[in-house]
PDB file of C-alpha atoms and ligand atoms in Angstrom:
ATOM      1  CA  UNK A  19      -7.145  -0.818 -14.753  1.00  0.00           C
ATOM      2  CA  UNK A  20     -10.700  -0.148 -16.913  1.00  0.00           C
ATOM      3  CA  UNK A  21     -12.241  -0.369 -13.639  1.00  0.00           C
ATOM      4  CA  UNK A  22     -11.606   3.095 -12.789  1.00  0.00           C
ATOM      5  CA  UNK A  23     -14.662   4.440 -13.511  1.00  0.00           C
ATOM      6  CA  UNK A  24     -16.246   2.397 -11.123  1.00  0.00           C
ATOM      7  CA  UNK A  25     -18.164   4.687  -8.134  1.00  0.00           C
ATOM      8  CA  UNK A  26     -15.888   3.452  -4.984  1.00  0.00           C
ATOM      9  CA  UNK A  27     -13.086   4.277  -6.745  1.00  0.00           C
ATOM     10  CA  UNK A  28     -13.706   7.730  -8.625  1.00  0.00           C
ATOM     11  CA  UNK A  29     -11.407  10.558  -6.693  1.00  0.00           C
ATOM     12  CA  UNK A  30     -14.712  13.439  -5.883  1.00  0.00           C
ATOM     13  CA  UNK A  31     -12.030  15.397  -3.644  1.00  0.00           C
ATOM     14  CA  UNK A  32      -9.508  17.271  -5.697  1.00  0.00           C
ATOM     15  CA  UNK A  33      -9.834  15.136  -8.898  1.00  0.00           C
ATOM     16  CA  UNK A  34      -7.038  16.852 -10.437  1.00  0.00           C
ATOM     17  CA  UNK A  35      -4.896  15.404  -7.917  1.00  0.00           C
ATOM     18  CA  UNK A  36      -5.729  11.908  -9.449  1.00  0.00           C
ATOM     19  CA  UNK A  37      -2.764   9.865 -11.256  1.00  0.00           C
ATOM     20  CA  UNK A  38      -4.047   6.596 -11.933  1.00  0.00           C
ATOM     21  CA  UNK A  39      -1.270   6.419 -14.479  1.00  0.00           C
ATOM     22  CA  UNK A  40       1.114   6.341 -11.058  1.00  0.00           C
ATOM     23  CA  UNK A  41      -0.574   3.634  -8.896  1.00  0.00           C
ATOM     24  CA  UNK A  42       1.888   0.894  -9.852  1.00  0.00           C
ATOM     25  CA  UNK A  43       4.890   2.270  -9.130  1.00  0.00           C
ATOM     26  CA  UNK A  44       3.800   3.982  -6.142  1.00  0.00           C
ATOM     27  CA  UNK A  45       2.814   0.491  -5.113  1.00  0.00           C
ATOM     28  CA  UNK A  46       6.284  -1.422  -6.103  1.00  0.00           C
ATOM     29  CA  UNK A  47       7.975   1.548  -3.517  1.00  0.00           C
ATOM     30  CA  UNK A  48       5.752   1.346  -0.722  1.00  0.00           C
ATOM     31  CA  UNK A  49       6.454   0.093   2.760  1.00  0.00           C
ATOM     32  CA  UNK A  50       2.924  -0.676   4.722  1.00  0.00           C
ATOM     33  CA  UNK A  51      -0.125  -1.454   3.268  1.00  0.00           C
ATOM     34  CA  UNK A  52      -3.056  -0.562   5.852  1.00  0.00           C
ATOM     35  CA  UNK A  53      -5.345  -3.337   5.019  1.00  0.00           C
ATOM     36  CA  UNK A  54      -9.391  -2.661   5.540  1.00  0.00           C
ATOM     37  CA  UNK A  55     -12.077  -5.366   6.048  1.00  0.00           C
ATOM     38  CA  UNK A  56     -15.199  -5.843   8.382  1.00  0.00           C
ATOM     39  CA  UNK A  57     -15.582  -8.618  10.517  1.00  0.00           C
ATOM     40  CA  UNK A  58     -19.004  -9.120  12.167  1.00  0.00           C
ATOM     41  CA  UNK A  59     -19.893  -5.605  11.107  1.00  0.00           C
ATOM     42  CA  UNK A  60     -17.022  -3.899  13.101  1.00  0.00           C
ATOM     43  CA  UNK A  61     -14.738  -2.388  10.563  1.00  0.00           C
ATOM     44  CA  UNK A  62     -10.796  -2.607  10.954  1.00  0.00           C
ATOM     45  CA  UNK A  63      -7.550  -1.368   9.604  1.00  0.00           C
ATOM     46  CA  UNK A  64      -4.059  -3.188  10.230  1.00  0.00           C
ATOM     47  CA  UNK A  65      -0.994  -2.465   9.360  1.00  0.00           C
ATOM     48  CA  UNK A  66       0.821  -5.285   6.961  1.00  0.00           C
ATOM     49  CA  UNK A  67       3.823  -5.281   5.300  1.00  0.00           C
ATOM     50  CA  UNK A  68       2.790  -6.788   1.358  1.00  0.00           C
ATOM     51  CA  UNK A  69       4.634  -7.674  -2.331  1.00  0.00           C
ATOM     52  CA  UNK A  70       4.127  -6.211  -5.057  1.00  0.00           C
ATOM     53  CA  UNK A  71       5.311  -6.805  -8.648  1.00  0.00           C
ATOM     54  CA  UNK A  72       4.484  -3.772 -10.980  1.00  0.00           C
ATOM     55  CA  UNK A  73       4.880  -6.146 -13.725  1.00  0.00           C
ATOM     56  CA  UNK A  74       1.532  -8.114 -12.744  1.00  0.00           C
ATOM     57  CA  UNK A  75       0.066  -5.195 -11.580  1.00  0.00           C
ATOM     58  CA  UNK A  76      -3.548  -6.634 -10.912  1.00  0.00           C
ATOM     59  CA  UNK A  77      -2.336  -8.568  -7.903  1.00  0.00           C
ATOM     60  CA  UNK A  78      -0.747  -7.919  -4.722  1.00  0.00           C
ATOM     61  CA  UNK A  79       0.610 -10.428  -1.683  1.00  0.00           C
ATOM     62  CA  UNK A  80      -0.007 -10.424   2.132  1.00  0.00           C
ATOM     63  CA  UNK A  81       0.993 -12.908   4.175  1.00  0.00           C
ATOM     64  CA  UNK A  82       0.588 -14.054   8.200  1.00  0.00           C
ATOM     65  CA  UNK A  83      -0.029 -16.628  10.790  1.00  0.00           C
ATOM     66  CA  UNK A  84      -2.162 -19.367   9.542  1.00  0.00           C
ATOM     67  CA  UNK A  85      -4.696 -18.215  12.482  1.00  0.00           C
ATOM     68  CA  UNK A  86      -4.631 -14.571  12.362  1.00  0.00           C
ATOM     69  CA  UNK A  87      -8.142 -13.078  12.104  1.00  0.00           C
ATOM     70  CA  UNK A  88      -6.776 -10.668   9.174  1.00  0.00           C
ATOM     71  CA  UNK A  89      -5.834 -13.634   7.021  1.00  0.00           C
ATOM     72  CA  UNK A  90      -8.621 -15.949   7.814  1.00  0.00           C
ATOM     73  CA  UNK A  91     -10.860 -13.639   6.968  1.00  0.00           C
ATOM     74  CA  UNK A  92      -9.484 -13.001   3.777  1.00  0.00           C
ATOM     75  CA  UNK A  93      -9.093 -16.292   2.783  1.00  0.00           C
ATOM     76  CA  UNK A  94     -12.797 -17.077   3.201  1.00  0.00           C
ATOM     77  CA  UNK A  95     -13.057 -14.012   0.385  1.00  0.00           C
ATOM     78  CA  UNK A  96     -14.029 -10.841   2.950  1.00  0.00           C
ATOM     79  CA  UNK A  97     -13.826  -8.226   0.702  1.00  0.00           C
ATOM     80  CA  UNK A  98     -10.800  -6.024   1.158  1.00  0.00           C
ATOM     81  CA  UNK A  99     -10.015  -2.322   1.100  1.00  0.00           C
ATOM     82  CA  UNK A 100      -5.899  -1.461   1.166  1.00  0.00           C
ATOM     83  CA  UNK A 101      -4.264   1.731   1.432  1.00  0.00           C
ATOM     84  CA  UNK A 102      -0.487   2.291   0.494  1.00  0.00           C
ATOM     85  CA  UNK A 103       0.871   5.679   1.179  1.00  0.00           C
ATOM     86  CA  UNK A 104       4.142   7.391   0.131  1.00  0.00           C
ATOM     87  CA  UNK A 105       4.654  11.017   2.252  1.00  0.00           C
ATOM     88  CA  UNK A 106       7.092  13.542  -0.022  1.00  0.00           C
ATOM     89  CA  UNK A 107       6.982  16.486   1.808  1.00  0.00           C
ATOM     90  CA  UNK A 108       5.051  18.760   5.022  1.00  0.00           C
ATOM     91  CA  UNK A 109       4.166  21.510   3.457  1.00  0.00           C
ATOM     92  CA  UNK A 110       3.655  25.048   5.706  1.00  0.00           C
ATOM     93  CA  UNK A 111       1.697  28.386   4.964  1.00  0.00           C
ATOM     94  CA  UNK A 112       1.851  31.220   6.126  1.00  0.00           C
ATOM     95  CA  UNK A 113      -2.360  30.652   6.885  1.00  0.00           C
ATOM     96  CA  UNK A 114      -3.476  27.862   9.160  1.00  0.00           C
ATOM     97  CA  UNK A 115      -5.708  26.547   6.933  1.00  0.00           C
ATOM     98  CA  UNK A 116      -3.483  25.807   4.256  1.00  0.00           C
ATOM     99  CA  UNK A 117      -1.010  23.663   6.046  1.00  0.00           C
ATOM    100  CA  UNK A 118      -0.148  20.802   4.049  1.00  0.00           C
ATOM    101  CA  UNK A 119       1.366  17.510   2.947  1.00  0.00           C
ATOM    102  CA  UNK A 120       2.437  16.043  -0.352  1.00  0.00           C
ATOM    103  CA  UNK A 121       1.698  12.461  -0.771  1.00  0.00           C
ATOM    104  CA  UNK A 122       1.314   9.888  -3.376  1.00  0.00           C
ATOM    105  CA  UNK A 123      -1.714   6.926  -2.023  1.00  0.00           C
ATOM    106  CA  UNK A 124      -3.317   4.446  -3.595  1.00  0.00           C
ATOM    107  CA  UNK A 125      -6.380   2.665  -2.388  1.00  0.00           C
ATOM    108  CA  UNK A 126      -6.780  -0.622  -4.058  1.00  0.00           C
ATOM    109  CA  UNK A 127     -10.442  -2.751  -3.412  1.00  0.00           C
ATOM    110  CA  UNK A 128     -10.042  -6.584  -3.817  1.00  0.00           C
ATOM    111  CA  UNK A 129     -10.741  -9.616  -3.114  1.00  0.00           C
ATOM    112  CA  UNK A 130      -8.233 -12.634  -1.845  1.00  0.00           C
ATOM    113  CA  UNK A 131      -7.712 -16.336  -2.392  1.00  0.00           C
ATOM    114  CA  UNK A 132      -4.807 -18.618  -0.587  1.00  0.00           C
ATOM    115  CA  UNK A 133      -1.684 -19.582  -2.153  1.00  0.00           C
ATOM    116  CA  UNK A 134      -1.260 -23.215  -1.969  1.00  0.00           C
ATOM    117  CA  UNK A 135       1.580 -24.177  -3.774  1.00  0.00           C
ATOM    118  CA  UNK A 136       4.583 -24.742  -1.686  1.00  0.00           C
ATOM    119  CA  UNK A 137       6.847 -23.495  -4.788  1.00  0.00           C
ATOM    120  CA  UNK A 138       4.694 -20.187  -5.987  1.00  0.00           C
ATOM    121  CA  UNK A 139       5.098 -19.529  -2.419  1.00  0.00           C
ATOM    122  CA  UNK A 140       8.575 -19.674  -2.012  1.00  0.00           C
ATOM    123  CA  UNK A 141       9.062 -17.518  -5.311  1.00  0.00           C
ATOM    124  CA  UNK A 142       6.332 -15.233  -3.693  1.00  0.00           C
ATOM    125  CA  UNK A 143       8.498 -14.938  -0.741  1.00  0.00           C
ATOM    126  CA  UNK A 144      11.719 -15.227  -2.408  1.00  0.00           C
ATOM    127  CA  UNK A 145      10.874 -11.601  -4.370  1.00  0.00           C
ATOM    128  CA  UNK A 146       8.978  -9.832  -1.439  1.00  0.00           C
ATOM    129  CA  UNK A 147      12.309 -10.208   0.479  1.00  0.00           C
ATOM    130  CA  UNK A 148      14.446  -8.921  -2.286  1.00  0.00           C
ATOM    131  CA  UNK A 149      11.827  -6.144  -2.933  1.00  0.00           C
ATOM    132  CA  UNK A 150      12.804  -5.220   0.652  1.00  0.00           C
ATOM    133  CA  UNK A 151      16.321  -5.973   0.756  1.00  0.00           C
ATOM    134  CA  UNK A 152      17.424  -5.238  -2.356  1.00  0.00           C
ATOM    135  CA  UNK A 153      20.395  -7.796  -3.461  1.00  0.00           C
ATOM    136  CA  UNK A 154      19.902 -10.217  -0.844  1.00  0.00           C
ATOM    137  CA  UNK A 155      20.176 -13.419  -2.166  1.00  0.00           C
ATOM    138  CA  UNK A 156      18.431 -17.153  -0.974  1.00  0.00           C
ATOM    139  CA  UNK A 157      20.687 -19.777  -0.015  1.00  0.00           C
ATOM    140  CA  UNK A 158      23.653 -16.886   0.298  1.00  0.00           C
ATOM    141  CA  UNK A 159      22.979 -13.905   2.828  1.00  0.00           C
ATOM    142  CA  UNK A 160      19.849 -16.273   4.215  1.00  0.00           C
ATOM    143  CA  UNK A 161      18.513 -19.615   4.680  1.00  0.00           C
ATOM    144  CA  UNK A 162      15.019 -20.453   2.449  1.00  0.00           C
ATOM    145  CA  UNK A 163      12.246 -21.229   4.743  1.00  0.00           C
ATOM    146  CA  UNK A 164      11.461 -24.929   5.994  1.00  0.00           C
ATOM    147  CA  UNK A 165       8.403 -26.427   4.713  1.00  0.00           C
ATOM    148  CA  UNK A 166       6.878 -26.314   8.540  1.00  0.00           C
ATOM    149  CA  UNK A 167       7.417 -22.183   8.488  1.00  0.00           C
ATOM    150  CA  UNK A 168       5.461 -22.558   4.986  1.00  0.00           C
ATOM    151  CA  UNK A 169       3.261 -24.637   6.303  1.00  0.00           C
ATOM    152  CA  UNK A 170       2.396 -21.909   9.404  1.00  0.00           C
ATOM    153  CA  UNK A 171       1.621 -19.127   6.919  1.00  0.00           C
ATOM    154  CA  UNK A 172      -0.590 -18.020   5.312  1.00  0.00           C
ATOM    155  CA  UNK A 173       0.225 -16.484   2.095  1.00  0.00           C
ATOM    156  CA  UNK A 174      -2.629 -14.237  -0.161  1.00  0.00           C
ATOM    157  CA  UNK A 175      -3.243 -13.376  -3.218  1.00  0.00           C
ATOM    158  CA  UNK A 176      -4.871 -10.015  -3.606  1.00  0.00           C
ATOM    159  CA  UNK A 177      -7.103  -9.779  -7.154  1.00  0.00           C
ATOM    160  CA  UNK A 178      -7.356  -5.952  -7.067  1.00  0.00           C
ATOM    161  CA  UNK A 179     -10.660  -5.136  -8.930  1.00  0.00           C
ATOM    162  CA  UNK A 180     -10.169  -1.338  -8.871  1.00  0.00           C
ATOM    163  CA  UNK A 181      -7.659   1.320  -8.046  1.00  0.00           C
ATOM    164  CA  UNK A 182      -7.707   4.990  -7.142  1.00  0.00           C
ATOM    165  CA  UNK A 183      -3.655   7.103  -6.801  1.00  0.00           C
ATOM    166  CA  UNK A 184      -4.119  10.337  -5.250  1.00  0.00           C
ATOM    167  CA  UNK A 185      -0.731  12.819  -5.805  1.00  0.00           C
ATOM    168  CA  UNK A 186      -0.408  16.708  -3.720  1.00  0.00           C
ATOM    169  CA  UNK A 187       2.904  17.902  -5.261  1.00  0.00           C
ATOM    170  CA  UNK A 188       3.873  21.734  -4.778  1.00  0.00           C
ATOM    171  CA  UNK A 189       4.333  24.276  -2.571  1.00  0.00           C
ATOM    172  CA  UNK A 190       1.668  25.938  -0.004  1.00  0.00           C
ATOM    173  CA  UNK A 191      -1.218  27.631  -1.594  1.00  0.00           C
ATOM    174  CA  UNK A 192      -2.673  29.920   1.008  1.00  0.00           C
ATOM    175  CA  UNK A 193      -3.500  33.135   0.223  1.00  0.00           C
ATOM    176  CA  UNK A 194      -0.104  35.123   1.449  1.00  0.00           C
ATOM    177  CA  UNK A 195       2.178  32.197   0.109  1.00  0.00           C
ATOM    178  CA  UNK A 196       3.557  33.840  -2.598  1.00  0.00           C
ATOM    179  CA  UNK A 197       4.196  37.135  -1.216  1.00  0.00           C
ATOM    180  CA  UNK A 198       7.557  37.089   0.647  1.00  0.00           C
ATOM    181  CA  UNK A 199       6.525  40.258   2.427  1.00  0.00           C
ATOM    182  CA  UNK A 200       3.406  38.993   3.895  1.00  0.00           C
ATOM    183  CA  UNK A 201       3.782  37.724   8.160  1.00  0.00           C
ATOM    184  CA  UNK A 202       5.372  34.033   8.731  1.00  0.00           C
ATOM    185  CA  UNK A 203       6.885  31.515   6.363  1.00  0.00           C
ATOM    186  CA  UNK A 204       6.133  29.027   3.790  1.00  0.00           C
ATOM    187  CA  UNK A 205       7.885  26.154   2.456  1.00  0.00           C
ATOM    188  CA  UNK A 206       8.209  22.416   2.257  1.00  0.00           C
ATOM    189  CA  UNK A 207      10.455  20.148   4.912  1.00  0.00           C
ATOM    190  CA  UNK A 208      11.093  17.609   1.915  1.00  0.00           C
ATOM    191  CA  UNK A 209      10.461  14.012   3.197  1.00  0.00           C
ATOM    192  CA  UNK A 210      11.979  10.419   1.569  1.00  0.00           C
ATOM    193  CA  UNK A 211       8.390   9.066   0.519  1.00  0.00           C
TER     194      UNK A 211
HETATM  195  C1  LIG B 317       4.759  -2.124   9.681  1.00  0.00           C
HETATM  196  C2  LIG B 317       4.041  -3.386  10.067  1.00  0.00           C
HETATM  197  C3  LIG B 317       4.106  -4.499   9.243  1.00  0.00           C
HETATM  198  C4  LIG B 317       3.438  -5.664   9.592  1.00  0.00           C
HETATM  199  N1  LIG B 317       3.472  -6.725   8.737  1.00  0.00           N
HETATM  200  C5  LIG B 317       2.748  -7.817   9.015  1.00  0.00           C
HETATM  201  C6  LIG B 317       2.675  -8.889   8.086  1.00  0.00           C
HETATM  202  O1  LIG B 317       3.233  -8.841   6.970  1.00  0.00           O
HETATM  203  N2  LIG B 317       1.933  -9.959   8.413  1.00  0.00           N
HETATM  204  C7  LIG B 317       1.268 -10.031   9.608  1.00  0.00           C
HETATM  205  O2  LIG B 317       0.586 -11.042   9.862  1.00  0.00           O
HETATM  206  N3  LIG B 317       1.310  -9.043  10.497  1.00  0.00           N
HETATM  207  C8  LIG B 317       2.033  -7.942  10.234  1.00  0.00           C
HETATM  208  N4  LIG B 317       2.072  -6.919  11.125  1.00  0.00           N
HETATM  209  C9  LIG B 317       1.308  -7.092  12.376  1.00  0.00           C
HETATM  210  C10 LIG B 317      -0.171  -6.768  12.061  1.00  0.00           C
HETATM  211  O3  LIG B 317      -0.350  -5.357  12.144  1.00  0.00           O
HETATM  212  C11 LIG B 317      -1.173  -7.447  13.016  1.00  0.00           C
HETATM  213  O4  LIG B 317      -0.791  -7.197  14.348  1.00  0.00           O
HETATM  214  C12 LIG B 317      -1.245  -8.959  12.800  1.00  0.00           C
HETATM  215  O5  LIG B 317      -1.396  -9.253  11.412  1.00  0.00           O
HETATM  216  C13 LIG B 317      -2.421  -9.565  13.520  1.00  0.00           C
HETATM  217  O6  LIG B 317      -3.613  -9.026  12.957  1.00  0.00           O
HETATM  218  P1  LIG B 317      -4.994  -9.617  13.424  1.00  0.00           P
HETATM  219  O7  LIG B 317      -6.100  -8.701  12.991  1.00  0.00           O
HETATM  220  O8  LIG B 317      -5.109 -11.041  12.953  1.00  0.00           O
HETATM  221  O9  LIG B 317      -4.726  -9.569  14.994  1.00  0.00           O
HETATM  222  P2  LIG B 317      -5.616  -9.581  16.250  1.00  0.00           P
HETATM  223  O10 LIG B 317      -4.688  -9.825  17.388  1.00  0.00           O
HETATM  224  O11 LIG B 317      -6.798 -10.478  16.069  1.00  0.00           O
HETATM  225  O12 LIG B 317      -6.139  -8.070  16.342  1.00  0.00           O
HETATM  226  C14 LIG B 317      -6.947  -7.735  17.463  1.00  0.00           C
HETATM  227  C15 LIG B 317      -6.826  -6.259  17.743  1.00  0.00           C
HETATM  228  O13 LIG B 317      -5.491  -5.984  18.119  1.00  0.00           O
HETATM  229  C16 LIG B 317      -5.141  -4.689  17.708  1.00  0.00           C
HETATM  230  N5  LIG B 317      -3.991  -4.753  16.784  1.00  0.00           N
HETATM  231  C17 LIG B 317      -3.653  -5.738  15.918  1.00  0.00           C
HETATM  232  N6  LIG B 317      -2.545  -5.397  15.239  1.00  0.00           N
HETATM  233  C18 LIG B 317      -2.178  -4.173  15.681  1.00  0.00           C
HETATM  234  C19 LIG B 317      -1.126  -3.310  15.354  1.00  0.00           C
HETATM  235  N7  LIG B 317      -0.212  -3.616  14.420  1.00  0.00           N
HETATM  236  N8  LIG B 317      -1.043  -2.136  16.002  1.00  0.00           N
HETATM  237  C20 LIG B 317      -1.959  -1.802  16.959  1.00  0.00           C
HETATM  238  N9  LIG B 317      -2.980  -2.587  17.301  1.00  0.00           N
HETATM  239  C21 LIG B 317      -3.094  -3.774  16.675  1.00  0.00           C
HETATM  240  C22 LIG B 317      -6.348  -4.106  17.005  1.00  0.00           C
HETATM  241  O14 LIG B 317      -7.121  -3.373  17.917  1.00  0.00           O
HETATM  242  C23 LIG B 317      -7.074  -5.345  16.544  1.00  0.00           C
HETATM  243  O15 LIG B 317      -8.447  -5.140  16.319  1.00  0.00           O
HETATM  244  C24 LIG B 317       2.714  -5.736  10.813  1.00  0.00           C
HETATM  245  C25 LIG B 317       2.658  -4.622  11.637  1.00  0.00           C
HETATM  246  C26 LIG B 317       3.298  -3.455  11.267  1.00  0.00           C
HETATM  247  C27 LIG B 317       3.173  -2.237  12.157  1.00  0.00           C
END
């Protein structure tokens, strides 16, 4: 996405860390998307669950009650600020300081409009449930949902302008990490992102 270069989205803090060539995938195997927006000037964060497909990768799907703050919000265009976060690894040091994690985040910026259509909605649906139940089929392992359960959510469409994907891999990197000798340990406890 060209829109890299844009200020909210430039990584200042370790910039080497950035891997914008990573943010769709780690998108397509993410769980929760912590979705921030500001209504009357408070700032929130909720946790959603979301689809992605990382072959349209400029868009991404939340969906909720019909009256839900989150959603009505969005729908009148709030601008939106979501967070998707994969953790690898905890990563300890022999130093305090240099206590760790290894991650792979992205931090999209947006803006979302509704979803209307009764049948883009069910094929939105349809592949956010296989995305989290992989092989689970409509019509076989469940029933589709009625028109009234359509008709009670709200389903949005997330035009992400710009992108940022943060990556720690490694081991510690304090300064008696490599020197098996030195006091304490140092490792990683390896995590499924
Ligand atoms: C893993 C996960 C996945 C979820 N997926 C979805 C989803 O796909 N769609 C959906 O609509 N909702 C989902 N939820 C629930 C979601 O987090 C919100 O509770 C819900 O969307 C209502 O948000 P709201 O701002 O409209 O609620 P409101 O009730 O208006 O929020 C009012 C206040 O309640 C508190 N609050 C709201 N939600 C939470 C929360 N989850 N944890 C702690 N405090 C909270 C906050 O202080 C918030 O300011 C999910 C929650 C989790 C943890």
């Amino acid at each position: 996405m060209e829109a890299q270069q844009q200020s909210r989205s430039v990584i200042h803090r370790h910039p080497e860390r950035a891997v914008p060539d990573e943010a769709a995938e780690i998108l397509a195997a993410g769980m929760v998307a912590h979705v921030g927006f500001c209504g009357d000037g408070q700032p929130f964060v909720i946790p959603m669950s979301y689809h992605y497909d990382p072959r349209r990768p400029d868009r991404l799907y939340l969906h909720g009650a019909r009256e839900g703050r989150l959603l009505q919000l969005l729908a009148a265009g709030a601008p939106v600020c979501i967070a998707v976060t994969l953790v690898d690894g905890l990563v300890y040091s022999r130093s305090a300081f240099n206590h760790s994690m290894n991650y792979r985040s992205v931090v999209c910026f947006g803006r979302a409009k509704v979803i209307e259509n009764e049948a883009d909605q069910r094929t939105i649906f349809e592949a956010m449930t296989e995305r989290y139940f992989p092989g689970r089929r409509v019509g076989v392992d469940y029933q589709p949902a009625t028109a009234q359960q359509l008709a009670a959510t709200l389903l949005v469409e997330v035009a992400i302008e710009e992108w940022s994907a943060k990556a720690r891999r490694g081991g510690p990197r304090g300064p008696y990490d490599a020197d098996p000798t030195a006091p304490g340990t140092a490792g990683v406890v390896p995590l499924k992102g």
